[in-house]
Structure formats: C-alpha cells, structure tokens
PDB file of C-alpha atoms in Angstrom:
ATOM      1  CA  MET K   4     114.000 242.793 177.364  1.00  0.00           C
ATOM      2  CA  LYS K   5     116.740 243.294 174.816  1.00  0.00           C
ATOM      3  CA  ASP K   6     116.832 240.145 172.688  1.00  0.00           C
ATOM      4  CA  LYS K   7     116.134 236.438 172.334  1.00  0.00           C
ATOM      5  CA  LEU K   8     119.335 234.413 172.242  1.00  0.00           C
ATOM      6  CA  ALA K   9     120.063 231.431 170.014  1.00  0.00           C
ATOM      7  CA  ASP K  10     119.652 229.013 172.948  1.00  0.00           C
ATOM      8  CA  GLY K  11     116.136 230.325 173.621  1.00  0.00           C
ATOM      9  CA  HIS K  12     117.025 232.400 176.646  1.00  0.00           C
ATOM     10  CA  ALA K  13     116.129 236.080 176.909  1.00  0.00           C
ATOM     11  CA  LEU K  14     118.724 238.815 177.249  1.00  0.00           C
ATOM     12  CA  VAL K  15     117.275 241.391 179.621  1.00  0.00           C
ATOM     13  CA  ARG K  16     118.278 244.654 181.253  1.00  0.00           C
ATOM     14  CA  ASN K  17     116.613 245.915 184.402  1.00  0.00           C
ATOM     15  CA  LEU K  18     115.149 249.435 184.473  1.00  0.00           C
ATOM     16  CA  PRO K  19     116.348 251.070 187.698  1.00  0.00           C
ATOM     17  CA  GLU K  20     115.554 254.500 186.266  1.00  0.00           C
ATOM     18  CA  MET K  21     111.868 253.682 186.576  1.00  0.00           C
ATOM     19  CA  GLY K  22     111.979 253.117 190.339  1.00  0.00           C
ATOM     20  CA  LYS K  23     112.852 255.042 193.469  1.00  0.00           C
ATOM     21  CA  GLN K  24     115.569 252.668 194.734  1.00  0.00           C
ATOM     22  CA  ASP K  25     119.231 253.150 193.884  1.00  0.00           C
ATOM     23  CA  ILE K  26     119.757 249.896 191.978  1.00  0.00           C
ATOM     24  CA  THR K  27     122.671 248.943 189.745  1.00  0.00           C
ATOM     25  CA  PRO K  28     121.777 248.422 186.071  1.00  0.00           C
ATOM     26  CA  ILE K  29     122.347 244.777 185.139  1.00  0.00           C
ATOM     27  CA  GLU K  30     122.114 242.744 181.969  1.00  0.00           C
ATOM     28  CA  ALA K  31     121.293 239.069 182.424  1.00  0.00           C
ATOM     29  CA  LYS K  32     120.427 235.919 180.518  1.00  0.00           C
ATOM     30  CA  LEU K  33     117.122 234.540 181.836  1.00  0.00           C
ATOM     31  CA  GLU K  34     114.768 231.684 181.087  1.00  0.00           C
ATOM     32  CA  PRO K  35     111.850 233.075 179.026  1.00  0.00           C
ATOM     33  CA  ASP K  36     108.919 231.339 180.736  1.00  0.00           C
ATOM     34  CA  LEU K  37     108.409 233.879 183.541  1.00  0.00           C
ATOM     35  CA  ILE K  38     108.835 237.008 181.416  1.00  0.00           C
ATOM     36  CA  TYR K  39     105.647 238.820 180.374  1.00  0.00           C
ATOM     37  CA  PRO K  40     104.679 242.047 178.594  1.00  0.00           C
ATOM     38  CA  ALA K  41     103.873 244.591 181.326  1.00  0.00           C
ATOM     39  CA  ILE K  42     101.010 247.026 180.838  1.00  0.00           C
ATOM     40  CA  ARG K  43     101.319 250.363 182.619  1.00  0.00           C
ATOM     41  CA  GLY K  44      98.708 253.083 182.801  1.00  0.00           C
ATOM     42  CA  SER K  45     100.802 255.079 180.342  1.00  0.00           C
ATOM     43  CA  ASP K  46     100.519 252.223 177.808  1.00  0.00           C
ATOM     44  CA  ILE K  47      96.727 252.475 177.686  1.00  0.00           C
ATOM     45  CA  ALA K  48      94.617 254.629 175.402  1.00  0.00           C
ATOM     46  CA  ARG K  49      90.891 254.307 174.851  1.00  0.00           C
ATOM     47  CA  TRP K  50      90.368 251.140 172.763  1.00  0.00           C
ATOM     48  CA  HIS K  51      94.077 250.285 172.716  1.00  0.00           C
ATOM     49  CA  ALA K  52      96.883 249.054 175.010  1.00  0.00           C
ATOM     50  CA  THR K  53     100.453 248.457 173.869  1.00  0.00           C
ATOM     51  CA  PRO K  54     103.053 247.220 176.386  1.00  0.00           C
ATOM     52  CA  GLU K  55     106.547 248.607 175.916  1.00  0.00           C
ATOM     53  CA  ILE K  56     108.401 246.876 178.758  1.00  0.00           C
ATOM     54  CA  HIS K  57     108.480 243.380 180.258  1.00  0.00           C
ATOM     55  CA  MET K  58     108.370 242.058 183.788  1.00  0.00           C
ATOM     56  CA  LEU K  59     109.267 238.921 185.705  1.00  0.00           C
ATOM     57  CA  VAL K  60     106.356 237.152 187.354  1.00  0.00           C
ATOM     58  CA  VAL K  61     107.773 234.713 189.926  1.00  0.00           C
ATOM     59  CA  GLN K  62     104.493 234.493 191.834  1.00  0.00           C
ATOM     60  CA  ASP K  63     102.265 231.423 191.864  1.00  0.00           C
ATOM     61  CA  PRO K  64      98.846 232.821 190.836  1.00  0.00           C
ATOM     62  CA  LYS K  65      97.053 230.079 192.800  1.00  0.00           C
ATOM     63  CA  THR K  66      98.887 230.341 196.136  1.00  0.00           C
ATOM     64  CA  ARG K  67      99.551 234.097 195.688  1.00  0.00           C
ATOM     65  CA  SER K  68     103.091 233.711 197.023  1.00  0.00           C
ATOM     66  CA  GLY K  69     106.418 233.371 195.265  1.00  0.00           C
ATOM     67  CA  TYR K  70     107.210 230.002 193.709  1.00  0.00           C
ATOM     68  CA  PRO K  71     109.134 227.843 196.226  1.00  0.00           C
ATOM     69  CA  GLU K  72     112.854 228.568 196.139  1.00  0.00           C
ATOM     70  CA  ASP K  73     113.750 224.932 195.358  1.00  0.00           C
ATOM     71  CA  HIS K  74     111.402 225.032 192.361  1.00  0.00           C
ATOM     72  CA  LEU K  75     112.892 228.275 191.068  1.00  0.00           C
ATOM     73  CA  LYS K  76     116.469 227.066 191.601  1.00  0.00           C
ATOM     74  CA  ASN K  77     115.823 223.822 189.724  1.00  0.00           C
ATOM     75  CA  GLN K  78     113.554 225.014 186.919  1.00  0.00           C
ATOM     76  CA  TYR K  79     114.807 228.570 186.420  1.00  0.00           C
ATOM     77  CA  PRO K  80     118.352 228.779 187.839  1.00  0.00           C
ATOM     78  CA  ASN K  81     119.325 231.895 185.876  1.00  0.00           C
ATOM     79  CA  THR K  82     116.236 233.719 187.080  1.00  0.00           C
ATOM     80  CA  TYR K  83     116.862 232.662 190.676  1.00  0.00           C
ATOM     81  CA  ASN K  84     120.493 233.790 190.558  1.00  0.00           C
ATOM     82  CA  TYR K  85     119.412 237.102 189.042  1.00  0.00           C
ATOM     83  CA  LEU K  86     116.898 237.721 191.825  1.00  0.00           C
ATOM     84  CA  THR K  87     119.414 236.886 194.568  1.00  0.00           C
ATOM     85  CA  LYS K  88     121.490 239.861 193.415  1.00  0.00           C
ATOM     86  CA  PHE K  89     118.642 242.068 194.645  1.00  0.00           C
ATOM     87  CA  LYS K  90     117.696 240.078 197.764  1.00  0.00           C
ATOM     88  CA  PRO K  91     118.460 242.826 200.317  1.00  0.00           C
ATOM     89  CA  VAL K  92     116.335 245.327 198.368  1.00  0.00           C
ATOM     90  CA  LEU K  93     113.513 242.847 197.803  1.00  0.00           C
ATOM     91  CA  LEU K  94     113.348 241.979 201.504  1.00  0.00           C
ATOM     92  CA  GLU K  95     112.923 245.663 202.405  1.00  0.00           C
ATOM     93  CA  ARG K  96     109.883 246.254 200.192  1.00  0.00           C
ATOM     94  CA  ALA K  97     106.904 247.519 202.173  1.00  0.00           C
ATOM     95  CA  LEU K  98     104.512 245.137 200.432  1.00  0.00           C
ATOM     96  CA  TYR K  99     106.799 242.174 201.125  1.00  0.00           C
ATOM     97  CA  LYS K 100     106.925 243.056 204.817  1.00  0.00           C
ATOM     98  CA  LYS K 101     103.161 243.527 204.969  1.00  0.00           C
ATOM     99  CA  TYR K 102     102.002 240.440 203.066  1.00  0.00           C
ATOM    100  CA  HIS K 103     104.824 237.892 202.923  1.00  0.00           C
ATOM    101  CA  GLU K 104     107.508 238.286 205.583  1.00  0.00           C
ATOM    102  CA  HIS K 105     105.413 237.070 208.527  1.00  0.00           C
ATOM    103  CA  VAL K 106     104.554 233.784 206.770  1.00  0.00           C
ATOM    104  CA  GLY K 107     108.033 233.164 205.384  1.00  0.00           C
ATOM    105  CA  ASN K 108     107.225 233.454 201.706  1.00  0.00           C
ATOM    106  CA  PRO K 109     110.206 233.651 199.307  1.00  0.00           C
ATOM    107  CA  PHE K 110     112.010 237.000 199.245  1.00  0.00           C
ATOM    108  CA  TYR K 111     110.917 237.671 195.655  1.00  0.00           C
ATOM    109  CA  SER K 112     107.184 237.200 196.380  1.00  0.00           C
ATOM    110  CA  GLN K 113     105.027 239.746 194.605  1.00  0.00           C
ATOM    111  CA  PHE K 114     101.760 241.482 195.425  1.00  0.00           C
ATOM    112  CA  ASN K 115      98.381 241.354 193.698  1.00  0.00           C
ATOM    113  CA  ILE K 116      99.163 238.556 191.241  1.00  0.00           C
ATOM    114  CA  SER K 117      96.293 236.080 191.003  1.00  0.00           C
ATOM    115  CA  GLU K 118      94.650 233.713 188.547  1.00  0.00           C
ATOM    116  CA  GLU K 119      92.556 236.654 187.322  1.00  0.00           C
ATOM    117  CA  THR K 120      95.799 238.376 186.301  1.00  0.00           C
ATOM    118  CA  PHE K 121      96.246 235.671 183.665  1.00  0.00           C
ATOM    119  CA  ALA K 122      92.628 235.460 182.495  1.00  0.00           C
ATOM    120  CA  ARG K 123      92.400 235.016 178.723  1.00  0.00           C
ATOM    121  CA  TYR K 124      90.673 238.392 178.359  1.00  0.00           C
ATOM    122  CA  ARG K 125      90.661 241.432 180.637  1.00  0.00           C
ATOM    123  CA  VAL K 126      89.276 244.928 180.415  1.00  0.00           C
ATOM    124  CA  VAL K 127      91.995 247.289 181.622  1.00  0.00           C
ATOM    125  CA  TRP K 128      92.061 251.034 182.245  1.00  0.00           C
ATOM    126  CA  LYS K 129      94.322 253.706 183.703  1.00  0.00           C
ATOM    127  CA  ALA K 130      94.266 253.898 187.513  1.00  0.00           C
ATOM    128  CA  MET K 131      95.773 257.375 187.762  1.00  0.00           C
ATOM    129  CA  SER K 132      93.636 259.607 185.593  1.00  0.00           C
ATOM    130  CA  ASN K 133      90.633 261.890 185.531  1.00  0.00           C
ATOM    131  CA  ASP K 134      88.729 259.842 182.951  1.00  0.00           C
ATOM    132  CA  ILE K 135      88.237 256.248 181.848  1.00  0.00           C
ATOM    133  CA  HIS K 136      90.474 254.999 179.055  1.00  0.00           C
ATOM    134  CA  GLY K 137      89.567 251.344 178.668  1.00  0.00           C
ATOM    135  CA  ALA K 138      90.879 248.600 176.398  1.00  0.00           C
ATOM    136  CA  VAL K 139      90.616 244.842 176.047  1.00  0.00           C
ATOM    137  CA  ILE K 140      93.871 242.965 176.517  1.00  0.00           C
ATOM    138  CA  SER K 141      94.790 239.351 175.945  1.00  0.00           C
ATOM    139  CA  GLN K 142      98.019 237.968 174.524  1.00  0.00           C
ATOM    140  CA  TYR K 143     100.745 239.845 172.666  1.00  0.00           C
ATOM    141  CA  LYS K 144     103.151 238.615 170.025  1.00  0.00           C
ATOM    142  CA  THR K 145     106.703 239.052 171.356  1.00  0.00           C
ATOM    143  CA  ILE K 146     110.129 237.787 170.367  1.00  0.00           C
ATOM    144  CA  LEU K 147     109.560 235.065 172.972  1.00  0.00           C
ATOM    145  CA  GLY K 148     106.279 234.011 171.355  1.00  0.00           C
ATOM    146  CA  TYR K 149     102.728 234.859 172.372  1.00  0.00           C
ATOM    147  CA  LYS K 150     102.587 236.057 175.963  1.00  0.00           C
ATOM    148  CA  THR K 151      99.796 237.208 178.265  1.00  0.00           C
ATOM    149  CA  GLY K 152      99.943 240.922 179.016  1.00  0.00           C
ATOM    150  CA  VAL K 153     100.174 241.591 182.770  1.00  0.00           C
ATOM    151  CA  PRO K 154      98.602 244.805 184.135  1.00  0.00           C
ATOM    152  CA  LEU K 155     100.757 246.727 186.626  1.00  0.00           C
ATOM    153  CA  HIS K 156      99.681 248.652 189.732  1.00  0.00           C
ATOM    154  CA  THR K 157      98.998 251.798 187.684  1.00  0.00           C
ATOM    155  CA  THR K 158      96.017 250.057 186.090  1.00  0.00           C
ATOM    156  CA  GLU K 159      92.690 248.557 187.086  1.00  0.00           C
ATOM    157  CA  PHE K 160      91.179 245.554 185.355  1.00  0.00           C
ATOM    158  CA  ILE K 161      88.263 243.146 185.233  1.00  0.00           C
ATOM    159  CA  ALA K 162      88.833 239.536 184.176  1.00  0.00           C
ATOM    160  CA  CYS K 163      86.340 238.139 181.673  1.00  0.00           C
ATOM    161  CA  GLU K 164      85.301 234.668 180.580  1.00  0.00           C
ATOM    162  CA  ASN K 165      85.410 235.333 176.844  1.00  0.00           C
ATOM    163  CA  GLU K 166      86.280 237.918 174.212  1.00  0.00           C
ATOM    164  CA  ASP K 167      82.739 239.114 173.539  1.00  0.00           C
ATOM    165  CA  GLU K 168      82.045 239.697 177.228  1.00  0.00           C
ATOM    166  CA  ALA K 169      85.275 241.712 177.527  1.00  0.00           C
ATOM    167  CA  HIS K 170      84.389 243.913 174.559  1.00  0.00           C
ATOM    168  CA  TYR K 171      80.839 244.370 175.825  1.00  0.00           C
ATOM    169  CA  LEU K 172      82.171 245.653 179.170  1.00  0.00           C
ATOM    170  CA  CYS K 173      84.819 247.786 177.482  1.00  0.00           C
ATOM    171  CA  ALA K 174      82.207 249.490 175.292  1.00  0.00           C
ATOM    172  CA  ILE K 175      80.102 250.290 178.328  1.00  0.00           C
ATOM    173  CA  ILE K 176      82.838 251.744 180.521  1.00  0.00           C
ATOM    174  CA  ASN K 177      84.206 253.792 177.600  1.00  0.00           C
ATOM    175  CA  SER K 178      80.795 255.289 176.880  1.00  0.00           C
ATOM    176  CA  GLU K 179      80.240 258.932 177.731  1.00  0.00           C
ATOM    177  CA  ILE K 180      77.291 258.284 180.052  1.00  0.00           C
ATOM    178  CA  VAL K 181      79.186 255.748 182.181  1.00  0.00           C
ATOM    179  CA  ARG K 182      82.399 257.781 182.250  1.00  0.00           C
ATOM    180  CA  GLU K 183      80.474 260.763 183.583  1.00  0.00           C
ATOM    181  CA  LEU K 184      78.794 258.584 186.189  1.00  0.00           C
ATOM    182  CA  ILE K 185      82.141 257.178 187.345  1.00  0.00           C
ATOM    183  CA  LYS K 186      83.565 260.689 187.645  1.00  0.00           C
ATOM    184  CA  SER K 187      80.730 261.536 190.030  1.00  0.00           C
ATOM    185  CA  TYR K 188      81.737 258.669 192.340  1.00  0.00           C
ATOM    186  CA  SER K 189      85.527 258.674 191.983  1.00  0.00           C
ATOM    187  CA  SER K 190      88.092 261.415 192.559  1.00  0.00           C
ATOM    188  CA  ALA K 191      90.705 262.084 189.888  1.00  0.00           C
ATOM    189  CA  GLY K 192      94.188 260.745 190.491  1.00  0.00           C
ATOM    190  CA  ARG K 193      95.496 257.535 192.016  1.00  0.00           C
ATOM    191  CA  GLY K 194      92.851 254.844 192.175  1.00  0.00           C
ATOM    192  CA  PHE K 195      90.428 256.632 189.856  1.00  0.00           C
ATOM    193  CA  GLY K 196      87.639 254.350 188.679  1.00  0.00           C
ATOM    194  CA  THR K 197      88.419 251.360 190.884  1.00  0.00           C
ATOM    195  CA  PRO K 198      86.486 248.144 190.151  1.00  0.00           C
ATOM    196  CA  SER K 199      84.402 248.755 193.295  1.00  0.00           C
ATOM    197  CA  VAL K 200      83.111 251.972 191.720  1.00  0.00           C
ATOM    198  CA  MET K 201      81.707 249.868 188.879  1.00  0.00           C
ATOM    199  CA  LYS K 202      79.133 248.515 191.350  1.00  0.00           C
ATOM    200  CA  HIS K 203      77.439 251.896 191.156  1.00  0.00           C
ATOM    201  CA  VAL K 204      77.049 251.494 187.395  1.00  0.00           C
ATOM    202  CA  GLY K 205      74.927 248.354 187.583  1.00  0.00           C
ATOM    203  CA  ILE K 206      76.109 246.832 184.311  1.00  0.00           C
ATOM    204  CA  PRO K 207      73.777 244.018 183.170  1.00  0.00           C
ATOM    205  CA  LYS K 208      75.439 240.605 182.979  1.00  0.00           C
ATOM    206  CA  PHE K 209      76.576 239.821 179.458  1.00  0.00           C
ATOM    207  CA  ASP K 210      74.129 237.696 177.489  1.00  0.00           C
ATOM    208  CA  PRO K 211      75.485 236.495 174.124  1.00  0.00           C
ATOM    209  CA  LYS K 212      71.902 235.982 172.910  1.00  0.00           C
ATOM    210  CA  ASN K 213      70.992 239.618 173.558  1.00  0.00           C
ATOM    211  CA  SER K 214      71.304 241.556 170.292  1.00  0.00           C
ATOM    212  CA  LEU K 215      72.159 244.837 172.047  1.00  0.00           C
ATOM    213  CA  HIS K 216      74.913 243.173 174.067  1.00  0.00           C
ATOM    214  CA  ALA K 217      76.299 241.591 170.906  1.00  0.00           C
ATOM    215  CA  LYS K 218      76.205 244.936 169.094  1.00  0.00           C
ATOM    216  CA  LEU K 219      78.169 246.640 171.876  1.00  0.00           C
ATOM    217  CA  ALA K 220      80.770 243.861 171.742  1.00  0.00           C
ATOM    218  CA  LYS K 221      81.131 244.267 167.978  1.00  0.00           C
ATOM    219  CA  LEU K 222      81.418 248.047 168.232  1.00  0.00           C
ATOM    220  CA  SER K 223      84.241 247.675 170.739  1.00  0.00           C
ATOM    221  CA  LYS K 224      86.024 245.219 168.447  1.00  0.00           C
ATOM    222  CA  ASP K 225      85.599 247.623 165.522  1.00  0.00           C
ATOM    223  CA  LEU K 226      86.970 250.525 167.568  1.00  0.00           C
ATOM    224  CA  HIS K 227      89.971 248.499 168.735  1.00  0.00           C
ATOM    225  CA  ALA K 228      90.715 247.664 165.099  1.00  0.00           C
ATOM    226  CA  LEU K 229      90.293 251.293 163.976  1.00  0.00           C
ATOM    227  CA  VAL K 230      92.593 252.628 166.680  1.00  0.00           C
ATOM    228  CA  ALA K 231      95.194 249.900 166.059  1.00  0.00           C
ATOM    229  CA  GLU K 232      95.165 250.737 162.358  1.00  0.00           C
ATOM    230  CA  ARG K 233      95.245 254.476 163.115  1.00  0.00           C
ATOM    231  CA  GLY K 234      91.895 254.982 161.470  1.00  0.00           C
ATOM    232  CA  HIS K 235      90.364 258.360 160.782  1.00  0.00           C
ATOM    233  CA  ASP K 236      89.156 260.312 163.807  1.00  0.00           C
ATOM    234  CA  SER K 237      85.797 260.807 162.124  1.00  0.00           C
ATOM    235  CA  ASP K 238      85.275 257.044 161.813  1.00  0.00           C
ATOM    236  CA  ILE K 239      86.222 256.559 165.458  1.00  0.00           C
ATOM    237  CA  SER K 240      83.878 259.346 166.565  1.00  0.00           C
ATOM    238  CA  THR K 241      81.024 257.834 164.569  1.00  0.00           C
ATOM    239  CA  LYS K 242      81.517 254.429 166.163  1.00  0.00           C
ATOM    240  CA  GLU K 243      81.805 255.992 169.626  1.00  0.00           C
ATOM    241  CA  GLY K 244      78.520 257.783 168.986  1.00  0.00           C
ATOM    242  CA  GLU K 245      76.940 254.417 168.228  1.00  0.00           C
ATOM    243  CA  VAL K 246      78.348 253.054 171.491  1.00  0.00           C
ATOM    244  CA  ASP K 247      76.847 255.968 173.433  1.00  0.00           C
ATOM    245  CA  ALA K 248      73.452 255.408 171.804  1.00  0.00           C
ATOM    246  CA  CYS K 249      73.508 251.685 172.585  1.00  0.00           C
ATOM    247  CA  VAL K 250      74.517 252.239 176.206  1.00  0.00           C
ATOM    248  CA  LYS K 251      71.698 254.755 176.658  1.00  0.00           C
ATOM    249  CA  GLU K 252      69.315 252.125 175.297  1.00  0.00           C
ATOM    250  CA  LEU K 253      70.848 249.503 177.588  1.00  0.00           C
ATOM    251  CA  PHE K 254      70.120 251.561 180.699  1.00  0.00           C
ATOM    252  CA  ALA K 255      66.776 252.946 179.523  1.00  0.00           C
TER     253      ALA K 255
END
C-alpha cells in the first residue's frame, strides 16, 4: 500500500516480485475496507511481529468462500475491477481449482481464511524454521486506521479468546523446554511446529485465577514491550529465564 488518498481510498501497488507468476505491476485506487496488514514468517521475531506489506482479503470468513460477485461489484467496485484484471491467473491457482472451482465460488476466492483469522488475539509463529519464534498479534495502527493483522501461509497461529490467554500461550511456546520438545516432534523447514504438534505439549487450559498462569501472561507482555522498545539484551534474557522457570513449574 502506497498512500491514503483524500477521498479515503487507498493507493496500492501489487508486488509481483514476491510471487512466481509473471504478473504486470499495477497501481490502483481501492476501497480500504478489505485491505489488511499481512504477517509473513519473515515479519516475526520472538516476542514481536511487524507487518511490512498489506493484502486484500475478499473471502467471507464465515462461508470460507469469496464474497459474492454482486456484493463485491456493488460495495467495492474498484476492488472488483482490480481483481478482474487478474482473473485468468486467479482461475489457474492450484488452491482455487482444489477448493473452489468445483462448487463455483468466485474466481478470487482465497484459501484458509476463517473467523479464527480475525480473532481479536492470536499467537503466531514462523512456519518455515528450525525453532519457535512466537508473538502475540492483534490490531495494527495503519494509515487506514486500526486493522487486524492477517497471518499468511508462512506462519502458524492459534486464536485466543482474550489478551491474557494469548500471552500465556506465547510465553509457554517460547520457553526453552517447550521449544526443545517441539523440535523432537517436528522436522525443521516448511510446516515446522504446526498447531497439531502442540497437542504433544499438553498445555493446561488458561485459568485467569491461577497465579502462575497470570505471571506467565505478564512476563510475555513485558517481553513484548522490551523487544518493541529495543530493550537491553540482558533484560530480555532475565525475563526469558523467568519464563523458563515458570514453565518448568507449570509442568512439574
């Protein structure tokens, strides 16, 4: 996304250099509602995630198919016209053919967008790595206002009901003991540390009345703040040591 225009629309440029298809670079004026900060694996560090690009989400999270074409034409005509420029390419996507073509979903239908994608809080981590680098994500302040960050396919995430629960989970999966356990179950590379692997960890359900759970949540919040403020490595290491000690107590 390049800019917000005086009429409220967003001036965007696609990023063909990031994909494998030979696509013409285009600048366009789009309605802002369906534009979201996109979080890639490369945007995630332990205790921190900063999106650097944006994406269009034209998928209904409830039906898990693209918004009806009549709806998009009427409510977001600029966005619809923009997408039609890429219709032949969009129809040839493997995921479109596998999940949408046979039921006649709109040509711009996307994959793996659900209500959980837009949960108020999510714990997200790199999917293509040899270690866990987890962070809590929520909304980001952008030139279009506050927007929910949307994890891309190079990430894994768990949706949470509230902020404390998210930070509790983040502290646990970032702890040394759990990271080493996950490595024993999951091969490095694509798909490392999938949510299904977390079943082997046996994380206790978050209880806000449990003092140890609350302490882990606070430690995660403190570490997110330290990393965001570029705090001293020694302070971060000290807090991470406290996390490790608490997680050992949790599983004792």
